[in-house]
mmCIF file of N, CA and C in Angstrom:
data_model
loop_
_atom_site.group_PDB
_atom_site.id
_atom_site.type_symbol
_atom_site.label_atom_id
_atom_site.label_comp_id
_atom_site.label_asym_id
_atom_site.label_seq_id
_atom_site.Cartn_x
_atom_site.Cartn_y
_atom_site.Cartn_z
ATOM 1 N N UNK R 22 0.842 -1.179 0.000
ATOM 2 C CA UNK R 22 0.000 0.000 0.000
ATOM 3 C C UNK R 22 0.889 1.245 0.000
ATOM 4 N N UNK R 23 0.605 1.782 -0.783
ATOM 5 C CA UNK R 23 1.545 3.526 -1.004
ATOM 6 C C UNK R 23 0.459 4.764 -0.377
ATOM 7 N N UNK R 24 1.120 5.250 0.423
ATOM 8 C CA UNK R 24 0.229 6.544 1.205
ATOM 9 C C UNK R 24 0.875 7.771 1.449
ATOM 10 N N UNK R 25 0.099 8.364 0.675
ATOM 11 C CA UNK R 25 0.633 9.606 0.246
ATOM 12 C C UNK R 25 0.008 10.959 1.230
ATOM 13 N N UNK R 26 0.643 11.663 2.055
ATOM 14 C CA UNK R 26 0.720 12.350 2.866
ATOM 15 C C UNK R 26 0.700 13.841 2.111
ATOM 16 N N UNK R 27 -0.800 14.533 2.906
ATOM 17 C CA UNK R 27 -0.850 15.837 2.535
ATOM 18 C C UNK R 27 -1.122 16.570 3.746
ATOM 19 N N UNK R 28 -0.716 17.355 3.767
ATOM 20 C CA UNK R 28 -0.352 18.229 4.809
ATOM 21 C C UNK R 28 -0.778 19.553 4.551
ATOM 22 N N UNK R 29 -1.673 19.996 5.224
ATOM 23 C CA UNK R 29 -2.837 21.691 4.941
ATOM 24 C C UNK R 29 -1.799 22.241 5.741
ATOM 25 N N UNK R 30 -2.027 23.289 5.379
ATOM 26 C CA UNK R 30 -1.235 24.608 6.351
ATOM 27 C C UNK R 30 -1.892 25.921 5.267
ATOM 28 N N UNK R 31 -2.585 26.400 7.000
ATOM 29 C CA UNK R 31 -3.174 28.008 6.296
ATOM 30 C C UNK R 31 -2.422 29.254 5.901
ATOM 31 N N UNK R 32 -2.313 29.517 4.884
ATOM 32 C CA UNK R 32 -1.753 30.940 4.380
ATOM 33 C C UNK R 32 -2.062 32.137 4.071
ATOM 34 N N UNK R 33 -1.864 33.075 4.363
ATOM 35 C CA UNK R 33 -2.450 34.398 4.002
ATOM 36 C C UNK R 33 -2.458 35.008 2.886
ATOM 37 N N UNK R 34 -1.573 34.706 1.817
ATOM 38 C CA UNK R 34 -1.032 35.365 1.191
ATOM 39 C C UNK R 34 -0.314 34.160 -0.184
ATOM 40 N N UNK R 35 -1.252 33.598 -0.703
ATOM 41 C CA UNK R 35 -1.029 32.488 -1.167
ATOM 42 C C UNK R 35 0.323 32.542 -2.907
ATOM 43 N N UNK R 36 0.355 33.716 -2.768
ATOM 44 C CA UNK R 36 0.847 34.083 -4.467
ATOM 45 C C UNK R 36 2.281 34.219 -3.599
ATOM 46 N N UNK R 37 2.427 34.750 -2.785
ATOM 47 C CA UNK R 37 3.873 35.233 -1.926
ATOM 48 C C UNK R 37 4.060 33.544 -1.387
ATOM 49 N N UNK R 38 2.967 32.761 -1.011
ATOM 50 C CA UNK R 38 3.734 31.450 -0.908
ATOM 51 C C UNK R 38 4.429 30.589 -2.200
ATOM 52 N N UNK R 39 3.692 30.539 -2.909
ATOM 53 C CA UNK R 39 3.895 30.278 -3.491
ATOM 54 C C UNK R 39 5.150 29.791 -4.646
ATOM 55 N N UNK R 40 5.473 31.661 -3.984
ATOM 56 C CA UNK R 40 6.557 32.145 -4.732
ATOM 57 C C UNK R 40 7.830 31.863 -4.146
ATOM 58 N N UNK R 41 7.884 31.929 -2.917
ATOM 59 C CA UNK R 41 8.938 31.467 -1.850
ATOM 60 C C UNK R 41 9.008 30.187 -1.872
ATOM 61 N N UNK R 42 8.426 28.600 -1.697
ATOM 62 C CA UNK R 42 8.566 27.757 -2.070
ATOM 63 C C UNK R 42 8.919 27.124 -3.412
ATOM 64 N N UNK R 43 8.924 28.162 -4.520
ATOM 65 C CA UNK R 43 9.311 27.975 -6.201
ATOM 66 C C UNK R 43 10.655 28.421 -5.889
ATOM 67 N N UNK R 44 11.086 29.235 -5.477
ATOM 68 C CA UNK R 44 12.806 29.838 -5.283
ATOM 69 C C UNK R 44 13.715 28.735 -4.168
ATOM 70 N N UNK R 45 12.786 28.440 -3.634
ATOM 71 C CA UNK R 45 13.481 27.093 -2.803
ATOM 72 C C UNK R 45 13.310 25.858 -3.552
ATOM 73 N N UNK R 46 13.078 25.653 -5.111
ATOM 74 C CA UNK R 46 13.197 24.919 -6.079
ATOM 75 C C UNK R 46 12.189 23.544 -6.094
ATOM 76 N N UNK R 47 10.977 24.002 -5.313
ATOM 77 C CA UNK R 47 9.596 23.081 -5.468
ATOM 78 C C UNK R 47 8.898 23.629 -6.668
ATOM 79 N N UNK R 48 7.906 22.376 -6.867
ATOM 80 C CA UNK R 48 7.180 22.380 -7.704
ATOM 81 C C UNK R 48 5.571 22.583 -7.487
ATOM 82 N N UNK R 49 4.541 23.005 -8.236
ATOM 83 C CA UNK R 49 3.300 22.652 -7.388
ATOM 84 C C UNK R 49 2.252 21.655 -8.633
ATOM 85 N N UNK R 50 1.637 20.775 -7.926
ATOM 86 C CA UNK R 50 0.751 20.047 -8.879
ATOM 87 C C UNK R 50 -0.905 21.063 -9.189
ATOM 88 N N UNK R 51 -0.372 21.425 -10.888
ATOM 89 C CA UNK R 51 -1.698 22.505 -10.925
ATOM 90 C C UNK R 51 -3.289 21.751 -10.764
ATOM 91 N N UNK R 52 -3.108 20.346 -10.799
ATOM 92 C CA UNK R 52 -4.708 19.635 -10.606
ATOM 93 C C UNK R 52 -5.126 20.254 -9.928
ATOM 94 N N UNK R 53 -4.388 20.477 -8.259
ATOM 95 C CA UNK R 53 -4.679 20.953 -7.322
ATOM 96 C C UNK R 53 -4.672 22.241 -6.573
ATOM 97 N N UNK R 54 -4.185 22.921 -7.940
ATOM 98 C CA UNK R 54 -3.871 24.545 -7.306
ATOM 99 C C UNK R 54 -5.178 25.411 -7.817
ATOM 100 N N UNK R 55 -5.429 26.138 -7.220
ATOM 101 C CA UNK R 55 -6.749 27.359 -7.594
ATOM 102 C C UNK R 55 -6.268 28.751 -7.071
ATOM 103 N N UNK R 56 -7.059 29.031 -7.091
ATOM 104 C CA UNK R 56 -6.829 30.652 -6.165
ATOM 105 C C UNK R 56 -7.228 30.663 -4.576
ATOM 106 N N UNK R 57 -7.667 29.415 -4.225
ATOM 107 C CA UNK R 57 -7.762 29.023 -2.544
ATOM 108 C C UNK R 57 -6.531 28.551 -2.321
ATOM 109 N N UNK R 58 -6.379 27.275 -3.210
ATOM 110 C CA UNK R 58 -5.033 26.270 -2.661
ATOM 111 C C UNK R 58 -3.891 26.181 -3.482
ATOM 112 N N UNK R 59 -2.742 25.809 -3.124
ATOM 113 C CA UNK R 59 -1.449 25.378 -3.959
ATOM 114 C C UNK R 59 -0.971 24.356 -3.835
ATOM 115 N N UNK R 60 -0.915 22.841 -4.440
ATOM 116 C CA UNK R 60 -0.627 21.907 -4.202
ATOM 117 C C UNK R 60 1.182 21.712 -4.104
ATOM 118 N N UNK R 61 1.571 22.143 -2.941
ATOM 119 C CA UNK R 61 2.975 21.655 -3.009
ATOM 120 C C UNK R 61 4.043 20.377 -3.400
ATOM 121 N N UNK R 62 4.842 20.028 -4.067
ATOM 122 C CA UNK R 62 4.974 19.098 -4.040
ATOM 123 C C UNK R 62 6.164 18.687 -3.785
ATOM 124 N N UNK R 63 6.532 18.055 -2.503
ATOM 125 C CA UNK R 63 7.312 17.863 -1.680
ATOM 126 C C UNK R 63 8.421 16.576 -2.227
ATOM 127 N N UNK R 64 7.644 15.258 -2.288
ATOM 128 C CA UNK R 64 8.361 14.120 -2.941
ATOM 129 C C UNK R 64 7.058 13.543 -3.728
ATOM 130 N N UNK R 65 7.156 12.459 -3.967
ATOM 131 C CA UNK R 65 5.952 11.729 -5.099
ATOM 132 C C UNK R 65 4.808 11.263 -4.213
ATOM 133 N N UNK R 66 4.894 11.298 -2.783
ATOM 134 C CA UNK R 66 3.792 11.273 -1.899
ATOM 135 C C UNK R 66 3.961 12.146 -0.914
ATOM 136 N N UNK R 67 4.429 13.097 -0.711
ATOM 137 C CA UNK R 67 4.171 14.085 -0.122
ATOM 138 C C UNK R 67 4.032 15.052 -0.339
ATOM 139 N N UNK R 68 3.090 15.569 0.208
ATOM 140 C CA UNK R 68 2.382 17.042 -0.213
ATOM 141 C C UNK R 68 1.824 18.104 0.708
ATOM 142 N N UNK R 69 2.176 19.192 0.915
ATOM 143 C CA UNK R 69 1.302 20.005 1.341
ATOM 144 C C UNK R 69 0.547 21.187 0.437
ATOM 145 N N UNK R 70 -0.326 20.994 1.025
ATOM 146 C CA UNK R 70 -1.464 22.075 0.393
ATOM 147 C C UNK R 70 -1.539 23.529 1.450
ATOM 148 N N UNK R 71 -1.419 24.220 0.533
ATOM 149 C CA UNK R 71 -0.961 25.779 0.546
ATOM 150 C C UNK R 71 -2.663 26.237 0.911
ATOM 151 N N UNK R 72 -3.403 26.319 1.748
ATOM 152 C CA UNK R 72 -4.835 26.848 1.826
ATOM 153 C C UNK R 72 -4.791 28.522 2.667
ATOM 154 N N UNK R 73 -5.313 29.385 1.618
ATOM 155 C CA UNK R 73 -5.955 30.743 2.118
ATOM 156 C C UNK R 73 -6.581 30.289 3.071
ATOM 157 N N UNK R 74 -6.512 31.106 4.187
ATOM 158 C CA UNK R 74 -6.859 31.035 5.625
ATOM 159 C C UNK R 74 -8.615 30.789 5.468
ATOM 160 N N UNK R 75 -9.667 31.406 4.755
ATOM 161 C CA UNK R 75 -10.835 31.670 4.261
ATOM 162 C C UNK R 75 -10.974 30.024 3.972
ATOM 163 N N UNK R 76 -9.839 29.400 2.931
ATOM 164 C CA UNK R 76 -10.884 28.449 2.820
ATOM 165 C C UNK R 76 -10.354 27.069 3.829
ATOM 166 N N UNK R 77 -9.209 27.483 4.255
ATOM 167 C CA UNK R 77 -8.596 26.419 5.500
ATOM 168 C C UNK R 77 -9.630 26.512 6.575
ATOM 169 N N UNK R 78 -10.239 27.181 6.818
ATOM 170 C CA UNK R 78 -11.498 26.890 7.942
ATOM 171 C C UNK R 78 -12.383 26.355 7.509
ATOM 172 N N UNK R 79 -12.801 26.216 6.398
ATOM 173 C CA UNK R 79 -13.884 25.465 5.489
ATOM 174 C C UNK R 79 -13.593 24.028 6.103
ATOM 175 N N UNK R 80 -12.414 23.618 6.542
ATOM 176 C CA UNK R 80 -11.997 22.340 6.952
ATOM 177 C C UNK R 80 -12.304 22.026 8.454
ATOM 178 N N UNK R 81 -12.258 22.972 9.058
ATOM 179 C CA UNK R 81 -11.751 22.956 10.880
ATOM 180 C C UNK R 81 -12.916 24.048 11.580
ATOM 181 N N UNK R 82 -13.180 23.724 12.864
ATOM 182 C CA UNK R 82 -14.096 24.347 13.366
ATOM 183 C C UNK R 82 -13.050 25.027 14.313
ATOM 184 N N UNK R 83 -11.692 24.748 14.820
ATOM 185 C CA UNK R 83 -10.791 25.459 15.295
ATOM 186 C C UNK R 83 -10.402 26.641 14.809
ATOM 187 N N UNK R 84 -9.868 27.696 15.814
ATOM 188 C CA UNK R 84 -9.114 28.807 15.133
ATOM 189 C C UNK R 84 -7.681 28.471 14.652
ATOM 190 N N UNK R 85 -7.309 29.318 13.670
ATOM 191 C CA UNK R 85 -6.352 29.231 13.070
ATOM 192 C C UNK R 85 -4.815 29.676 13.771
ATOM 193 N N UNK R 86 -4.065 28.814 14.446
ATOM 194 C CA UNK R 86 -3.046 29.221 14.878
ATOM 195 C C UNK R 86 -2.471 30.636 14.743
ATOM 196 N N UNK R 87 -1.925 31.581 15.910
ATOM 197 C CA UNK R 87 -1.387 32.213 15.220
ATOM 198 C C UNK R 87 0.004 31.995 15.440
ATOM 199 N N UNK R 88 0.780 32.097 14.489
ATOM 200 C CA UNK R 88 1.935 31.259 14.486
ATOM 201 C C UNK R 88 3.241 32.258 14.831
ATOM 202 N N UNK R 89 3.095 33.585 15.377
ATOM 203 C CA UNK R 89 3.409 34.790 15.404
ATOM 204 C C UNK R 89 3.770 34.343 17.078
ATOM 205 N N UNK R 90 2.920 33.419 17.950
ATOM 206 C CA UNK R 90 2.945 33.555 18.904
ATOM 207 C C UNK R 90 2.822 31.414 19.041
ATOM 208 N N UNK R 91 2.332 30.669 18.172
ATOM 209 C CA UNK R 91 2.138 29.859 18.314
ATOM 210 C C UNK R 91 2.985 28.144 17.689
ATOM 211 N N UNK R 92 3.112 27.222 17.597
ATOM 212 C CA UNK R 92 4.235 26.701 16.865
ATOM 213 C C UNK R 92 3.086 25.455 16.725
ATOM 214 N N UNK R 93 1.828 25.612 15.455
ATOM 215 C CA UNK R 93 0.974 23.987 15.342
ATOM 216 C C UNK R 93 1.616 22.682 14.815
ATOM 217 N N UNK R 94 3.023 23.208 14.334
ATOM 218 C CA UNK R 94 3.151 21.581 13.928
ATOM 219 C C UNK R 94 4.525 22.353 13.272
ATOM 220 N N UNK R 95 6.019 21.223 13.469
ATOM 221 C CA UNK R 95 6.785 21.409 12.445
ATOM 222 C C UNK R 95 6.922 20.207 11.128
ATOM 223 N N UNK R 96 6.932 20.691 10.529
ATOM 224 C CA UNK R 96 7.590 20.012 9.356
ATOM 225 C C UNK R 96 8.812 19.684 9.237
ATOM 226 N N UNK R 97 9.382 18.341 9.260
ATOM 227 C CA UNK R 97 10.532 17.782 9.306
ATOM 228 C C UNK R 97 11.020 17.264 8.010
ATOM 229 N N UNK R 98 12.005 17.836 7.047
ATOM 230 C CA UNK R 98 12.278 17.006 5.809
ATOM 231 C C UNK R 98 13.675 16.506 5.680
ATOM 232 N N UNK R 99 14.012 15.490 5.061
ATOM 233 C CA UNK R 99 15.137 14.700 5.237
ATOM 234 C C UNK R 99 16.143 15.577 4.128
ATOM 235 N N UNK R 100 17.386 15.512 4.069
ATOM 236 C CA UNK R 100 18.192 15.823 3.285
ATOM 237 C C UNK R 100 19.597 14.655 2.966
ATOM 238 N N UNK R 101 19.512 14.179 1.278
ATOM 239 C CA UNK R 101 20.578 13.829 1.260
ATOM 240 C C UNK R 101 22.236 13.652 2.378
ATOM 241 N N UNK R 102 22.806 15.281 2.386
ATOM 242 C CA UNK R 102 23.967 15.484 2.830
ATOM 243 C C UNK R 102 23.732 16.805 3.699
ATOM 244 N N UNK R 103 24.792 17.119 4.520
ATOM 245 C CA UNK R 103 25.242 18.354 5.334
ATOM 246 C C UNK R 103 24.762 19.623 4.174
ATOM 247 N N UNK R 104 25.847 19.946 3.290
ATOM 248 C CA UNK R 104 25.361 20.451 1.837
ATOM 249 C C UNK R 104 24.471 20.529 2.034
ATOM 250 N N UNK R 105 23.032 19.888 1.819
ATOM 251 C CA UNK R 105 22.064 20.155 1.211
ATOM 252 C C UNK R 105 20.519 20.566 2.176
ATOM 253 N N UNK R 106 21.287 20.260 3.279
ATOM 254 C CA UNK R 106 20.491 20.899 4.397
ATOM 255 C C UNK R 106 20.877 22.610 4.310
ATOM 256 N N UNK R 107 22.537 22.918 4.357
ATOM 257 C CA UNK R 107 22.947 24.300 4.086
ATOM 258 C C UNK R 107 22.062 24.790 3.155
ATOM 259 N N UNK R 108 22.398 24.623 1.991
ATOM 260 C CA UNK R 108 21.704 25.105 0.312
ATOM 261 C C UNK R 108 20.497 25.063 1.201
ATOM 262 N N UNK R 109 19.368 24.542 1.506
ATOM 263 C CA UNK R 109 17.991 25.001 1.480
ATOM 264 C C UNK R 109 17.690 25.486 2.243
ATOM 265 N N UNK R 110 18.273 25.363 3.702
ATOM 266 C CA UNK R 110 17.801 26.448 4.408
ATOM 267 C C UNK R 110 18.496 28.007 4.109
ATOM 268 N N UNK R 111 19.682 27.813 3.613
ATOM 269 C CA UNK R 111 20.374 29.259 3.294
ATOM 270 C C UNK R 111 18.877 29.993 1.856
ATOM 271 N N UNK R 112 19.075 29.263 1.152
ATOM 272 C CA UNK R 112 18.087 29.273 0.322
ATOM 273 C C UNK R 112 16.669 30.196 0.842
ATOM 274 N N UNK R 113 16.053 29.293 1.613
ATOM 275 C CA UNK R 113 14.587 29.686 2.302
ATOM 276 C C UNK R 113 14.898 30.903 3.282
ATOM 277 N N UNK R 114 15.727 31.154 3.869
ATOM 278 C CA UNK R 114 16.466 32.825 4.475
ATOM 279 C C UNK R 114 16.530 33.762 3.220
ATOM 280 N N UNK R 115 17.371 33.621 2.425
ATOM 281 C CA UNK R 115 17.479 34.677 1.388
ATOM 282 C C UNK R 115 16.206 34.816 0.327
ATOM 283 N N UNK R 116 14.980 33.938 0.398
ATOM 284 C CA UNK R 116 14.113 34.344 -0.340
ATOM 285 C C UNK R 116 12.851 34.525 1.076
ATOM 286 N N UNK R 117 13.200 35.182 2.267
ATOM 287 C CA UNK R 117 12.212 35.609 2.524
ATOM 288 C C UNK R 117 12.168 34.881 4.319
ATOM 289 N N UNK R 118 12.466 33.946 4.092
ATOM 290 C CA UNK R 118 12.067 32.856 5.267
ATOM 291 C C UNK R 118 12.635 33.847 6.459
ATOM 292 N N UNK R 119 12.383 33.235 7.861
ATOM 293 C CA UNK R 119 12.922 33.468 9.256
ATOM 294 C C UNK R 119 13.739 32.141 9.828
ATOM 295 N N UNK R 120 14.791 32.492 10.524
ATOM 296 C CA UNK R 120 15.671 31.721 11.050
ATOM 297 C C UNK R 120 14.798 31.268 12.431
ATOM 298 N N UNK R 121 14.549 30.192 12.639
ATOM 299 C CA UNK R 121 13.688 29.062 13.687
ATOM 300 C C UNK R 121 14.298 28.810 14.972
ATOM 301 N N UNK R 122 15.033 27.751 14.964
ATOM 302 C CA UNK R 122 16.189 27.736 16.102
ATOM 303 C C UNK R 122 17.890 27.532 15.886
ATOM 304 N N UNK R 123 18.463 27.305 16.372
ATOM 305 C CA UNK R 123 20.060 27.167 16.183
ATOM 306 C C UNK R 123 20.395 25.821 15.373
ATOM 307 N N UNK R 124 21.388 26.098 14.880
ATOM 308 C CA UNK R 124 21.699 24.715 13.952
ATOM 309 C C UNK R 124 21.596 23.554 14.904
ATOM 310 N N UNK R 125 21.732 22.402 14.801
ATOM 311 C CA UNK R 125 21.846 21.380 15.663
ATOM 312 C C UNK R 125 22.386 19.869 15.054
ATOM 313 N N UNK R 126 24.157 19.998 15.548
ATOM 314 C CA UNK R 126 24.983 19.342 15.021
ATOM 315 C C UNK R 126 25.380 18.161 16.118
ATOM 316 N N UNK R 127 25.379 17.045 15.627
ATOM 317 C CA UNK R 127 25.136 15.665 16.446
ATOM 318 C C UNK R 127 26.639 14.864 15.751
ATOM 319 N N UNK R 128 27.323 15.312 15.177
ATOM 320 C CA UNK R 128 28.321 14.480 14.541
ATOM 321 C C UNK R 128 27.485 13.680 12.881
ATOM 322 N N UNK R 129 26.892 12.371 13.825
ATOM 323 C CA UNK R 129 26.385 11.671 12.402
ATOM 324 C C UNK R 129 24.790 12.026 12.749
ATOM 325 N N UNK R 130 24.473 13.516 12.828
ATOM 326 C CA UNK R 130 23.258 14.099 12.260
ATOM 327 C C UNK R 130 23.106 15.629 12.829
ATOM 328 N N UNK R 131 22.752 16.119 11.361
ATOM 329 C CA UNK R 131 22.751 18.168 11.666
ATOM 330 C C UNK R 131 21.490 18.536 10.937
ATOM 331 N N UNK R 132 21.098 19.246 11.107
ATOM 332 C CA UNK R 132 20.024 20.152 11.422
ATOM 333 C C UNK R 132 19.824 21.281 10.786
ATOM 334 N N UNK R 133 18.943 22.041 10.232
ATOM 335 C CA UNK R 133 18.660 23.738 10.500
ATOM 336 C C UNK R 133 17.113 23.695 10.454
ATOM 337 N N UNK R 134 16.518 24.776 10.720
ATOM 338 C CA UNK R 134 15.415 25.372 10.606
ATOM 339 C C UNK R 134 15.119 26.411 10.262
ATOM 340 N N UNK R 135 13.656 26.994 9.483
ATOM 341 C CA UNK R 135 13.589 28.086 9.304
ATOM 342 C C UNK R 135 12.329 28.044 9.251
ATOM 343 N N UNK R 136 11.803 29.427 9.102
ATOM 344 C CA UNK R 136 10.350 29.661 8.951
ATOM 345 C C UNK R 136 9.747 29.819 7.816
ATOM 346 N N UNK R 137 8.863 29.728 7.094
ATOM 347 C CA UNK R 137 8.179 30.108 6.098
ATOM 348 C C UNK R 137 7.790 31.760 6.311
ATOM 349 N N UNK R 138 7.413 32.139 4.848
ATOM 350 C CA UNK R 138 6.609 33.791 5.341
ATOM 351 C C UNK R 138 5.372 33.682 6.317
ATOM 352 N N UNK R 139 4.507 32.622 6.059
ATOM 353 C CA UNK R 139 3.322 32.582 7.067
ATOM 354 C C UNK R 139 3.691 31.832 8.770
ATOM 355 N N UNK R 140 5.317 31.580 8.983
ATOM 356 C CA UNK R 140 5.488 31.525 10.438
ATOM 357 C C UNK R 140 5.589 30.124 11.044
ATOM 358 N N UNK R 141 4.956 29.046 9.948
ATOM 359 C CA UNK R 141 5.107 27.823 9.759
ATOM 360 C C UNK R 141 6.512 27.420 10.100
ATOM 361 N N UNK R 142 6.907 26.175 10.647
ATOM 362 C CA UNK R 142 8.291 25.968 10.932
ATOM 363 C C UNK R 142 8.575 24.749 10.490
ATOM 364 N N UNK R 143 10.015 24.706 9.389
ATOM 365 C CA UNK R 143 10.273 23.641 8.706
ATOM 366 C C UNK R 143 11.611 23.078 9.205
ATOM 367 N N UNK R 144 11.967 22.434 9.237
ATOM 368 C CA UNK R 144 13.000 21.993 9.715
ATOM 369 C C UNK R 144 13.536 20.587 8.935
ATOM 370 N N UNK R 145 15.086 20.860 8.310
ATOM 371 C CA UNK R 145 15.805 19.976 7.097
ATOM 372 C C UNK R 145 17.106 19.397 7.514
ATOM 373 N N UNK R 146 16.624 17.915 7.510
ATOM 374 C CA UNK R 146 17.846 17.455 8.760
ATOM 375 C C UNK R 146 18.788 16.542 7.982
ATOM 376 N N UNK R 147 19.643 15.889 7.768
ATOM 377 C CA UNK R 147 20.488 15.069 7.288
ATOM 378 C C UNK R 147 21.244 13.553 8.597
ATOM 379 N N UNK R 148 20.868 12.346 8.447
ATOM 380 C CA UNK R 148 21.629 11.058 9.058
ATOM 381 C C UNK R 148 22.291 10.678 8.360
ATOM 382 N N UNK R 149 23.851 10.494 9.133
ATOM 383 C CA UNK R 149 24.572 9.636 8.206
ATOM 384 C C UNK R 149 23.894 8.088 9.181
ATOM 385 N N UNK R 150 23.114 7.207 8.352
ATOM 386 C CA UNK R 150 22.617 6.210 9.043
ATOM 387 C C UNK R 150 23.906 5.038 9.519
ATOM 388 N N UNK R 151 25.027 4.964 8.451
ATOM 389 C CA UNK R 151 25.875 3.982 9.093
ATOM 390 C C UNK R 151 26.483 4.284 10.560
ATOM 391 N N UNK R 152 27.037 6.095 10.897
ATOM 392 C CA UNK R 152 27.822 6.181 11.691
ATOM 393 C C UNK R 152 26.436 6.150 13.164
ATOM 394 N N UNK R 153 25.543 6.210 12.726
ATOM 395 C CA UNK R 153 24.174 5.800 13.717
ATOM 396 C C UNK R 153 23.926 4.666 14.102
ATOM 397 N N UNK R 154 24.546 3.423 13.279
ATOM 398 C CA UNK R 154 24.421 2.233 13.634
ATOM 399 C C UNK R 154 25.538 1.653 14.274
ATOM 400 N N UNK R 155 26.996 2.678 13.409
ATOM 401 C CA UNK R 155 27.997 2.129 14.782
ATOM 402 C C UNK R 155 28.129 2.808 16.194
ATOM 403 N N UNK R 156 27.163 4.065 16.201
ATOM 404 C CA UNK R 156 27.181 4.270 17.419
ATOM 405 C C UNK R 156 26.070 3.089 18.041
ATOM 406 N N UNK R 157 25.460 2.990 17.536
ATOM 407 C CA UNK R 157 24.408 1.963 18.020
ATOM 408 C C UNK R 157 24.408 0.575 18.843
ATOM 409 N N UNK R 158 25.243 0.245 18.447
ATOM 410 C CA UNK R 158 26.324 -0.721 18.014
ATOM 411 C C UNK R 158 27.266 -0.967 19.397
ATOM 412 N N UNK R 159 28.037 0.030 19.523
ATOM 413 C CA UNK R 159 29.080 0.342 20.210
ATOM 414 C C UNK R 159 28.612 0.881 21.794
ATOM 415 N N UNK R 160 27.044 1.195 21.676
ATOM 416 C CA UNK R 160 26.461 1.397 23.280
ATOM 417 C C UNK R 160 26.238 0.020 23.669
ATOM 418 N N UNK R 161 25.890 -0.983 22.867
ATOM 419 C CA UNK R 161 25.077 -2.137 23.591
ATOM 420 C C UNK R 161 26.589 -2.784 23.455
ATOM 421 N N UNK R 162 28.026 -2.505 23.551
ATOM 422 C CA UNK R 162 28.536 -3.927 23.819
ATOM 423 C C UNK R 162 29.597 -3.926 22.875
#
């Protein structure tokens, strides 16, 4: 079974998202884009959908985070290498983004974060999985 993960997050300002996630070198699936939503497209099953705040309540009887003051959920995405965690979060800073929390360097795993324009918090991490297994490894014995 293949399950493909979409992920809403309300936006204010959907043309400025848009645009900031295209310079950080995503794509969006137009099936799903209108002038409410933007279908992000993350990997071949993952997705978030870009929803104007107007029609993201159409979904939820909750108020809409404010993310100015509030943190509803981070987004965690994997990265190849060290590199390529740099490149995108340096990336998502210079087209707009906010810096989240401090890098967070583990030896065999590092970190950054940043914010989106709507306050959302993403965070792009990199494992080297072997040197994880010889630490792994090397606690039990």
């Amino acid at each position: 079974m293949s399950t493909k993960i979409f992920v809403n997050l309300p936006v204010k300002d959907l043309a400025r998202s848009r645009d900031f996630f295209t310079k950080l070198g995503y794509s969006f699936n137009p099936e799903f884009t209108d002038e409410n939503a933007a279908c992000l497209v993350i990997s071949d099953d993952i997705f978030a959908m870009l929803l104007v705040e107007p029609f993201f309540k159409t979904f939820t009887k909750k108020e809409i985070a404010d993310t100015a003051t509030s943190a509803e959920t981070i987004i965690a995405l994997s990265a190849d290498s060290r590199e390529q965690v740099d490149e995108l979060v340096d990336r998502a800073l210079a087209s707009g983004g906010r810096p989240s929390m401090e890098p967070q360097d583990h030896g065999f795993m590092y970190g950054r974060s940043f914010q989106d324009p709507d306050g959302h918090e993403w965070e792009v991490m990199w494992m080297d999985m072997s040197a994880m297994r010889e630490a792994a490894q090397a606690q039990q014995g």
